[in-house]
Short mmCIF file of C-alpha atoms in Angstrom, two decimals:
data_model
loop_
_atom_site.label_atom_id
_atom_site.label_comp_id
_atom_site.label_asym_id
_atom_site.label_seq_id
_atom_site.Cartn_x
_atom_site.Cartn_y
_atom_site.Cartn_z
CA MET A 1 121.38 282.45 83.73
CA PRO A 2 121.55 279.02 85.38
CA SER A 3 123.77 276.42 83.71
CA LYS A 4 122.02 273.52 81.93
CA THR A 5 125.04 271.26 82.34
CA LEU A 6 124.74 268.37 84.79
CA SER A 7 127.13 268.54 87.67
CA VAL A 8 128.42 264.93 87.52
CA ALA A 9 132.17 265.07 87.80
CA ALA A 10 134.37 263.43 85.18
CA ILE A 11 136.57 260.58 86.40
CA LYS A 12 140.24 260.12 85.60
CA ASN A 13 140.34 256.33 85.65
CA GLY A 14 137.53 253.83 86.12
CA THR A 15 134.14 252.92 84.63
CA VAL A 16 131.09 254.89 83.57
CA ILE A 17 127.81 252.96 83.45
CA ASP A 18 125.23 255.10 81.70
CA HIS A 19 121.64 254.68 80.51
CA ILE A 20 120.67 252.62 83.53
CA PRO A 21 116.87 252.35 83.90
CA GLN A 22 115.52 254.79 86.48
CA GLY A 23 115.60 253.25 89.95
CA THR A 24 118.13 250.53 89.13
CA ALA A 25 121.50 252.13 90.01
CA LEU A 26 121.44 251.22 93.69
CA ARG A 27 120.60 247.64 92.79
CA ILE A 28 123.60 247.50 90.47
CA LEU A 29 125.84 248.81 93.23
CA ALA A 30 124.53 246.06 95.50
CA LEU A 31 124.97 243.47 92.75
CA LEU A 32 128.63 244.46 92.32
CA ASN A 33 129.08 244.58 96.08
CA LEU A 34 130.06 248.25 95.84
CA THR A 35 127.81 249.71 98.52
CA SER A 36 130.85 250.18 100.73
CA TYR A 37 133.28 251.03 97.89
CA PRO A 38 136.23 252.82 99.50
CA LYS A 39 136.94 255.12 96.55
CA ILE A 40 134.86 257.73 94.75
CA ALA A 41 131.60 256.44 93.33
CA THR A 42 129.29 259.00 91.77
CA VAL A 43 125.69 257.89 91.48
CA GLY A 44 123.14 259.92 89.57
CA LEU A 45 119.47 259.10 90.06
CA ASN A 46 116.57 260.27 87.90
CA LEU A 47 118.77 262.25 85.54
CA PRO A 48 117.10 263.67 82.43
CA SER A 49 117.76 261.65 79.31
CA GLN A 50 116.76 262.23 75.70
CA SER A 51 116.25 258.56 74.91
CA MET A 52 114.93 257.34 78.29
CA LYS A 53 113.31 260.51 79.73
CA ARG A 54 114.84 259.60 83.11
CA LYS A 55 117.90 257.47 83.76
CA ASP A 56 120.41 256.50 86.41
CA LEU A 57 124.19 256.76 86.06
CA ILE A 58 127.18 255.32 87.95
CA LYS A 59 130.80 256.48 87.77
CA LEU A 60 133.37 254.40 89.58
CA GLU A 61 136.81 255.86 90.19
CA ASP A 62 139.68 253.35 89.89
CA ARG A 63 137.45 250.37 89.21
CA GLU A 64 137.24 248.70 85.81
CA ILE A 65 134.18 246.52 85.31
CA THR A 66 134.93 243.07 83.88
CA GLN A 67 133.04 241.45 81.01
CA GLU A 68 131.51 238.97 83.49
CA GLU A 69 130.26 241.79 85.72
CA ALA A 70 128.92 243.56 82.62
CA SER A 71 126.86 240.45 81.82
CA GLN A 72 125.42 240.46 85.34
CA ILE A 73 124.53 244.14 85.01
CA ALA A 74 122.82 243.38 81.68
CA VAL A 75 120.28 241.22 83.53
CA PHE A 76 118.95 244.37 85.24
CA ALA A 77 119.92 247.03 82.71
CA PRO A 78 120.09 245.43 79.25
CA LYS A 79 120.30 248.78 77.46
CA ALA A 80 122.93 250.37 79.69
CA THR A 81 126.20 251.55 78.15
CA MET A 82 129.53 250.93 79.78
CA ALA A 83 132.84 252.62 79.15
CA ILE A 84 136.29 252.14 80.65
CA ILE A 85 138.07 255.42 81.28
CA ARG A 86 141.83 255.95 81.49
CA ASN A 87 143.34 259.36 81.91
CA TYR A 88 139.93 261.00 81.26
CA ALA A 89 139.53 259.27 77.87
CA VAL A 90 137.24 256.41 76.89
CA ILE A 91 139.60 253.58 75.99
CA LYS A 92 137.04 250.81 75.67
CA LYS A 93 133.30 250.36 75.45
CA ILE A 94 132.04 247.15 76.95
CA PRO A 95 129.23 245.65 74.87
CA LEU A 96 126.33 244.45 77.00
CA ARG A 97 124.90 241.04 76.29
CA ILE A 98 122.32 239.31 78.44
CA PRO A 99 123.98 236.04 79.47
CA ASP A 100 122.35 232.61 79.09
CA THR A 101 123.10 231.80 82.72
CA VAL A 102 124.32 233.58 85.83
CA GLU A 103 126.36 231.58 88.32
CA HIS A 104 127.24 232.29 91.92
CA VAL A 105 125.64 235.73 92.08
CA PHE A 106 122.06 235.42 93.37
CA LEU A 107 120.59 233.30 96.13
CA CYS A 108 117.58 231.14 95.30
CA HIS A 109 114.55 232.26 97.36
CA ASN A 110 113.41 228.66 97.75
CA GLN A 111 114.71 227.62 101.16
CA ASN A 112 114.35 223.97 100.18
CA CYS A 113 116.47 224.40 97.04
CA VAL A 114 119.62 222.26 96.97
CA THR A 115 121.70 225.43 96.41
CA ASN A 116 120.67 226.55 99.91
CA LYS A 117 121.29 223.13 101.45
CA ASP A 118 124.51 221.75 99.93
CA ARG A 119 127.87 223.52 99.68
CA MET A 120 127.56 224.70 96.10
CA SER A 121 127.04 227.65 93.73
CA SER A 122 123.69 228.87 92.57
CA LYS A 123 122.94 228.95 88.86
CA PHE A 124 120.07 230.70 87.09
CA ARG A 125 118.98 230.42 83.49
CA ILE A 126 118.01 233.80 82.01
CA ILE A 127 114.73 233.71 80.14
CA GLN A 128 113.90 236.70 78.00
CA THR A 129 110.34 237.05 76.74
CA GLY A 130 109.91 240.30 74.82
CA SER A 131 111.10 243.03 77.15
CA SER A 132 110.66 241.02 80.35
CA ILE A 133 113.50 239.03 81.88
CA HIS A 134 113.03 236.12 84.27
CA LEU A 135 115.56 234.00 86.11
CA GLU A 136 114.94 230.29 86.52
CA CYS A 137 116.89 228.29 89.08
CA VAL A 138 118.63 225.51 87.13
CA TYR A 139 118.18 223.17 90.11
CA CYS A 140 114.75 223.67 91.72
CA GLU A 141 113.25 225.25 88.56
CA ARG A 142 111.59 228.13 90.43
CA MET A 143 111.14 231.16 88.22
CA TYR A 144 111.73 234.73 89.44
CA SER A 145 111.31 238.17 87.93
CA GLN A 146 114.29 240.58 87.96
CA ASP A 147 112.64 242.53 90.77
CA GLN A 148 112.56 239.48 93.01
CA MET A 149 116.31 238.92 92.81
CA LYS A 150 117.48 240.94 95.78
CA ASN A 151 119.62 238.48 97.69
CA TYR A 152 123.23 238.15 96.64
CA ILE A 153 125.71 235.45 97.53
CA HIS A 154 128.32 238.03 98.60
CA ASP A 155 125.93 239.20 101.37
CA VAL A 156 125.93 235.78 103.04
CA MET B 1 114.53 202.01 63.44
CA LYS B 2 114.87 205.18 65.48
CA GLN B 3 118.14 205.67 67.30
CA ASN B 4 117.86 205.48 71.08
CA ILE B 5 118.03 209.14 72.11
CA LEU B 6 117.88 208.29 75.82
CA ARG B 7 120.97 206.08 76.05
CA GLY B 8 123.11 207.30 78.94
CA ARG B 9 120.87 210.31 79.54
CA ASP B 10 119.77 211.60 82.94
CA ILE B 11 116.01 211.68 83.54
CA ILE B 12 115.70 214.72 85.79
CA SER B 13 112.84 216.95 84.72
CA MET B 14 110.01 216.93 82.21
CA ALA B 15 111.36 220.31 81.12
CA ASP B 16 114.24 218.41 79.46
CA PHE B 17 111.90 216.41 77.20
CA SER B 18 110.49 217.35 73.83
CA LYS B 19 107.16 216.05 72.59
CA GLU B 20 109.10 213.68 70.34
CA ASP B 21 111.09 212.29 73.32
CA ILE B 22 107.87 211.71 75.27
CA LEU B 23 106.10 209.91 72.42
CA TYR B 24 109.22 207.80 71.83
CA ILE B 25 109.26 206.62 75.47
CA LEU B 26 105.52 205.84 75.33
CA ARG B 27 106.04 203.78 72.16
CA VAL B 28 108.87 201.82 73.81
CA ALA B 29 106.62 201.19 76.84
CA ASP B 30 104.10 199.67 74.44
CA GLN B 31 106.86 197.55 72.94
CA VAL B 32 107.86 196.32 76.45
CA LYS B 33 104.21 195.51 77.21
CA LYS B 34 103.88 193.39 74.06
CA SER B 35 107.23 191.60 74.15
CA ASN B 36 107.80 191.15 77.91
CA PRO B 37 111.60 190.91 77.50
CA ASN B 38 112.45 189.28 80.84
CA ARG B 39 116.27 189.01 80.42
CA LEU B 40 116.83 192.40 78.79
CA LEU B 41 118.71 193.99 81.72
CA SER B 42 120.61 190.89 82.81
CA GLY B 43 124.01 191.90 84.20
CA CYS B 44 122.91 195.50 84.91
CA LEU B 45 122.94 196.90 88.44
CA MET B 46 120.64 199.67 89.66
CA GLY B 47 121.36 201.82 92.72
CA SER B 48 118.06 202.47 94.47
CA CYS B 49 118.83 205.59 96.53
CA PHE B 50 115.79 206.68 98.52
CA PHE B 51 116.87 209.48 100.85
CA GLU B 52 113.15 209.90 101.61
CA PRO B 53 110.77 207.00 102.23
CA SER B 54 108.54 205.84 99.39
CA THR B 55 106.69 202.59 98.97
CA ARG B 56 105.12 202.65 95.56
CA THR B 57 107.79 204.34 93.49
CA ARG B 58 110.68 202.42 95.05
CA LEU B 59 109.02 199.03 94.71
CA SER B 60 107.91 199.87 91.19
CA PHE B 61 111.46 200.74 90.09
CA GLU B 62 112.98 197.73 91.85
CA ALA B 63 110.34 195.40 90.41
CA ALA B 64 110.87 196.92 86.94
CA MET B 65 114.61 196.23 87.15
CA LYS B 66 114.28 192.71 88.54
CA ARG B 67 111.52 191.67 86.13
CA LEU B 68 113.89 192.54 83.29
CA GLY B 69 116.62 190.34 84.81
CA GLY B 70 118.61 193.21 86.38
CA ASP B 71 119.84 193.53 89.94
CA VAL B 72 119.33 196.18 92.62
CA ILE B 73 121.33 197.52 95.58
CA GLY B 74 120.41 200.52 97.69
CA PHE B 75 118.68 201.97 100.69
CA ALA B 76 115.11 202.92 101.50
CA ASP B 77 115.75 205.63 104.07
CA SER B 78 118.58 208.15 104.54
CA SER B 79 118.97 207.34 108.25
CA THR B 80 121.19 204.42 107.25
CA THR B 81 123.48 206.47 104.98
CA SER B 82 126.43 208.84 105.36
CA ALA B 83 124.06 211.77 104.73
CA LYS B 84 123.27 211.31 108.41
CA LYS B 85 126.97 211.97 109.15
CA GLY B 86 126.88 215.22 107.19
CA GLU B 87 128.19 213.98 103.84
CA THR B 88 127.08 216.16 100.93
CA LEU B 89 124.73 214.70 98.36
CA TYR B 90 127.41 215.37 95.73
CA ASP B 91 129.95 213.15 97.49
CA SER B 92 127.42 210.39 98.23
CA ILE B 93 126.33 210.17 94.61
CA LYS B 94 129.88 210.38 93.24
CA ILE B 95 130.74 207.25 95.21
CA ILE B 96 127.53 205.34 94.53
CA GLY B 97 127.93 206.13 90.82
CA GLN B 98 131.14 204.09 90.80
CA TYR B 99 129.30 200.96 91.94
CA VAL B 100 126.26 200.81 89.68
CA ASP B 101 125.12 201.23 86.07
CA ILE B 102 122.18 203.50 86.84
CA ILE B 103 120.94 205.42 89.91
CA VAL B 104 117.30 205.91 90.82
CA MET B 105 117.06 208.63 93.44
CA ARG B 106 114.41 210.19 95.61
CA HIS B 107 115.39 213.08 97.86
CA PRO B 108 113.40 215.61 99.94
CA VAL B 109 115.34 218.63 98.64
CA ASP B 110 114.22 220.52 95.49
CA GLY B 111 116.83 220.37 92.74
CA SER B 112 118.76 217.51 94.34
CA ALA B 113 118.43 215.30 91.26
CA ARG B 114 120.07 217.91 89.00
CA ARG B 115 122.82 218.31 91.58
CA ALA B 116 123.32 214.53 91.76
CA ALA B 117 123.66 214.37 87.98
CA GLU B 118 126.60 216.78 88.19
CA ALA B 119 128.41 214.44 90.57
CA THR B 120 128.56 211.36 88.37
CA ASP B 121 128.62 210.16 84.76
CA THR B 122 126.32 207.30 85.76
CA PRO B 123 122.79 208.16 84.58
CA ILE B 124 120.45 209.48 87.27
CA ILE B 125 116.71 208.89 87.20
CA ASN B 126 114.84 211.34 89.39
CA ALA B 127 112.22 209.49 91.41
CA GLY B 128 111.08 212.71 93.08
CA ASP B 129 113.10 215.72 94.30
CA GLY B 130 111.20 217.59 97.01
CA SER B 131 108.22 219.40 95.53
CA ASN B 132 109.97 219.84 92.19
CA GLN B 133 109.82 216.98 89.67
CA HIS B 134 108.88 213.32 89.37
CA PRO B 135 109.33 212.64 85.66
CA THR B 136 108.57 208.89 85.55
CA GLN B 137 105.26 209.54 87.31
CA THR B 138 104.47 212.02 84.56
CA LEU B 139 105.51 209.60 81.84
CA LEU B 140 103.25 206.91 83.28
CA ASP B 141 100.43 209.46 83.56
CA LEU B 142 100.88 210.36 79.90
CA TYR B 143 101.04 206.68 78.93
CA THR B 144 97.79 206.09 80.81
CA ILE B 145 96.06 209.10 79.25
CA LYS B 146 97.09 207.91 75.78
CA GLU B 147 96.07 204.33 76.55
CA SER B 148 92.65 205.32 77.85
CA GLN B 149 91.83 208.09 75.34
CA LYS B 150 93.83 206.78 72.31
CA SER B 151 95.51 210.19 71.96
CA ILE B 152 96.81 212.99 74.17
CA ASP B 153 96.06 215.71 71.65
CA GLY B 154 92.54 217.08 71.86
CA ILE B 155 91.69 216.03 75.41
CA HIS B 156 90.18 218.13 78.20
CA ILE B 157 91.91 217.41 81.50
CA ALA B 158 91.40 218.73 85.01
CA LEU B 159 94.14 218.66 87.64
CA VAL B 160 92.50 218.66 91.06
CA GLY B 161 93.67 219.04 94.66
CA ASP B 162 97.00 220.25 95.97
CA LEU B 163 98.39 221.89 92.87
CA LYS B 164 100.71 224.16 94.82
CA TYR B 165 102.93 221.56 96.46
CA GLY B 166 102.11 218.46 94.42
CA ARG B 167 105.05 217.77 92.15
CA THR B 168 103.04 215.35 89.99
CA ALA B 169 100.70 218.18 89.05
CA HIS B 170 103.64 220.47 88.17
CA SER B 171 105.38 217.92 85.97
CA LEU B 172 102.16 216.81 84.29
CA ALA B 173 101.06 220.36 83.48
CA GLN B 174 104.47 221.07 81.95
CA ALA B 175 104.46 217.88 79.89
CA LEU B 176 100.87 218.35 78.70
CA SER B 177 101.78 221.80 77.45
CA HIS B 178 103.59 220.07 74.54
CA PHE B 179 100.21 218.81 73.36
CA ASN B 180 97.02 220.36 72.08
CA VAL B 181 95.02 220.02 75.31
CA ARG B 182 92.62 222.10 77.43
CA LEU B 183 93.65 222.33 81.09
CA TYR B 184 91.49 223.07 84.13
CA PHE B 185 93.31 223.77 87.41
CA ILE B 186 90.88 223.03 90.26
CA ALA B 187 92.08 223.86 93.78
CA PRO B 188 91.34 226.05 96.78
CA PRO B 189 93.02 229.45 96.22
CA SER B 190 95.69 228.64 98.81
CA LEU B 191 96.73 225.51 96.88
CA GLN B 192 96.49 226.72 93.27
CA ILE B 193 99.14 225.91 90.69
CA PRO B 194 102.27 228.12 91.18
CA PRO B 195 102.74 231.06 88.79
CA HIS B 196 105.94 229.62 87.30
CA ILE B 197 104.03 226.54 86.09
CA ALA B 198 101.08 228.58 84.84
CA ASN B 199 103.52 230.86 82.99
CA HIS B 200 105.15 227.85 81.37
CA VAL B 201 101.79 226.55 80.14
CA LYS B 202 100.84 230.02 78.94
CA ALA B 203 104.08 230.38 77.00
CA LYS B 204 103.16 227.20 75.11
CA GLN B 205 99.79 228.74 74.21
CA VAL B 206 97.80 225.99 75.91
CA LYS B 207 94.34 227.09 77.06
CA PHE B 208 93.77 226.83 80.79
CA SER B 209 91.52 228.17 83.54
CA PHE B 210 91.38 228.21 87.33
CA HIS B 211 88.42 226.84 89.30
CA GLU B 212 87.43 226.32 92.91
CA LYS B 213 84.65 223.82 92.25
CA LEU B 214 84.84 220.47 90.54
CA ASP B 215 81.21 220.16 89.49
CA ASP B 216 81.46 223.15 87.13
CA VAL B 217 83.82 221.38 84.76
CA LEU B 218 83.09 217.65 85.28
CA PRO B 219 80.85 217.24 82.18
CA LYS B 220 83.55 218.70 79.91
CA LEU B 221 86.33 216.32 80.91
CA ASP B 222 88.08 213.39 79.27
CA ILE B 223 90.51 212.96 82.17
CA LEU B 224 89.98 213.89 85.81
CA TYR B 225 93.37 213.85 87.53
CA MET B 226 92.83 213.83 91.30
CA THR B 227 95.64 214.45 93.80
CA ARG B 228 95.87 214.17 97.55
CA ILE B 229 95.74 217.21 99.81
CA GLN B 230 98.94 216.59 101.75
CA GLU B 231 98.46 217.21 105.47
CA GLU B 232 102.23 217.42 106.03
CA ARG B 233 102.39 220.55 103.82
CA PHE B 234 100.16 222.58 106.18
CA SER B 235 101.60 224.44 109.15
CA ASP B 236 98.06 225.34 110.20
CA SER B 237 95.80 222.36 110.98
CA MET B 238 92.67 224.56 110.78
CA GLU B 239 93.53 225.43 107.20
CA TYR B 240 94.04 221.73 106.42
CA ASN B 241 90.70 220.80 107.95
CA ARG B 242 89.02 223.53 105.95
CA VAL B 243 90.24 222.31 102.55
CA LYS B 244 90.68 218.55 103.04
CA ASP B 245 87.15 217.57 102.01
CA VAL B 246 86.59 220.23 99.38
CA PHE B 247 87.51 217.94 96.54
CA ARG B 248 86.05 214.63 97.55
CA LEU B 249 84.67 212.79 94.53
CA THR B 250 81.56 210.71 95.15
CA LEU B 251 79.51 208.40 92.94
CA ASP B 252 76.57 210.80 92.63
CA GLN B 253 78.82 213.42 90.96
CA LEU B 254 79.49 211.12 88.01
CA GLY B 255 75.95 211.24 86.58
CA ALA B 256 76.69 213.90 83.97
CA VAL B 257 80.23 212.92 82.93
CA ARG B 258 81.23 211.67 79.49
CA PRO B 259 81.07 207.85 79.24
CA SER B 260 84.74 207.77 78.19
CA MET B 261 85.89 210.01 81.05
CA ARG B 262 88.61 208.35 83.15
CA ILE B 263 89.74 209.21 86.67
CA LEU B 264 93.46 209.09 87.42
CA HIS B 265 95.28 209.53 90.73
CA PRO B 266 99.02 209.17 91.46
CA LEU B 267 98.06 207.38 94.72
CA PRO B 268 98.05 207.01 97.66
CA ARG B 269 94.52 208.32 97.91
CA VAL B 270 93.12 209.21 101.29
CA ARG B 271 89.63 210.65 101.00
CA GLU B 272 89.64 212.23 97.53
CA ILE B 273 87.91 209.37 95.72
CA ASP B 274 85.09 207.46 97.35
CA PRO B 275 85.80 203.69 97.15
CA SER B 276 82.34 203.16 95.60
CA ILE B 277 83.78 204.70 92.40
CA ASP B 278 86.35 201.91 92.07
CA ALA B 279 83.80 199.59 90.45
CA THR B 280 82.75 202.08 87.76
CA PRO B 281 84.37 202.15 84.30
CA HIS B 282 85.57 205.67 85.08
CA ALA B 283 88.05 204.46 87.70
CA TYR B 284 91.43 204.02 86.02
CA TYR B 285 93.90 204.68 88.86
CA PHE B 286 94.82 201.07 89.48
CA GLN B 287 95.63 200.50 85.79
CA GLN B 288 97.61 203.73 86.01
CA ALA B 289 99.71 202.33 88.88
CA GLN B 290 100.24 199.12 86.92
CA ASN B 291 101.46 201.15 83.95
CA GLY B 292 104.13 202.59 86.24
CA LEU B 293 105.96 199.29 86.08
CA LEU B 294 105.88 199.23 82.27
CA VAL B 295 106.99 202.82 81.82
CA ARG B 296 109.83 202.39 84.32
CA GLN B 297 110.92 199.23 82.52
CA ALA B 298 110.98 201.24 79.29
CA VAL B 299 112.94 204.12 80.84
CA LEU B 300 115.51 201.81 82.50
CA SER B 301 116.00 199.84 79.25
CA LEU B 302 116.36 203.00 77.17
CA VAL B 303 118.79 204.77 79.51
CA LEU B 304 120.87 201.60 79.85
CA GLY B 305 120.93 201.37 76.05
CA LYS B 306 119.38 197.88 75.90
CA ILE B 307 116.44 198.71 73.68
CA GLU B 308 115.89 200.87 70.58
#
């Protein structure tokens, strides 16, 4: 009889990010600049989930997510769960809270925005209306949906 | 007497202002109009920093300062500044802020006014940052609407022309969303109001609709706010030629409008309003420009803390 257990390996030390909305895991890897992570990163896409029907999952070996990174992840996956693992045991759960602002992470799409012209950080105000999240550039006041935020400062 | 809530404050974006703030500024503008306090800003120095050329706004601010007894230093064009040598805006403003009591700044880059405000403790008044905001234009528009209609609440107002790039339309739509108004956005589809502004208005539960023709809504209006189709915003001259005469207001269109309807325009106008309309009681754009002086006098006096 085939096993019903998912074959996602446990990690010894690192971070497990679970309950990521389906289709968002790769974006979170890009956000954290982990697309060329030199250690083991296990990414599960479209996994069955009781609460979400389908979900994504990320396990990062030897990488502990910081509270600031957790806030950035919350912009895309507000209901994700995050746990720090040491010696195969959960030693800490990082609570996710959508931040009021996100600094120096995303690029503003407006080419005439001062953040793309002067030597400075970008800064976006997070605006949550019901279940939708928008990001408003603090400087040029352009408003973007989560899906539009695909350009990261670390790529430049 | 109400405490001056604008003392030392930057005037960057209409998004920073509550309805109460707006009405307070309009009341002070009325006070300035009645009392004509010609020595109020004596001893105060304004930095007039125009990194992009402007005639009307610059002269209006400089006249406002000087007519209240204040003094002005500055430049009318960035070609004479260190920006030309590659200096960042942040550095330029940090230095200028040490010389003056208040900075009035126009700059071609969106968001530059907010950035400038981070560089100095000296208050910054945004006189236009790219296609983003031009708050004193909006305040004078609101003052003019209130003056001509007695109230802002309850009016039907159409914004017409280049609503995509025109910053006056963006700021005005945002500010009007504090009030109980009905908005009509009239523009060719390629120049309609951007979604982020429409979303803002929607979030405030203000009723609005999009139109491609002016005549459909003219009889319903209290205020017709015309704007210029800006040739410099078009990369395609054929597209410009196609839309430039779409919203040209002529005398014969005014037959069915309300007697109290007033036409506003931030000026300069090019072809949008036929000069034959100037002599009708509906034309209010020259009074509007005159109100710019009053409102800027009020804003300068409030930010400099010289009036309550």
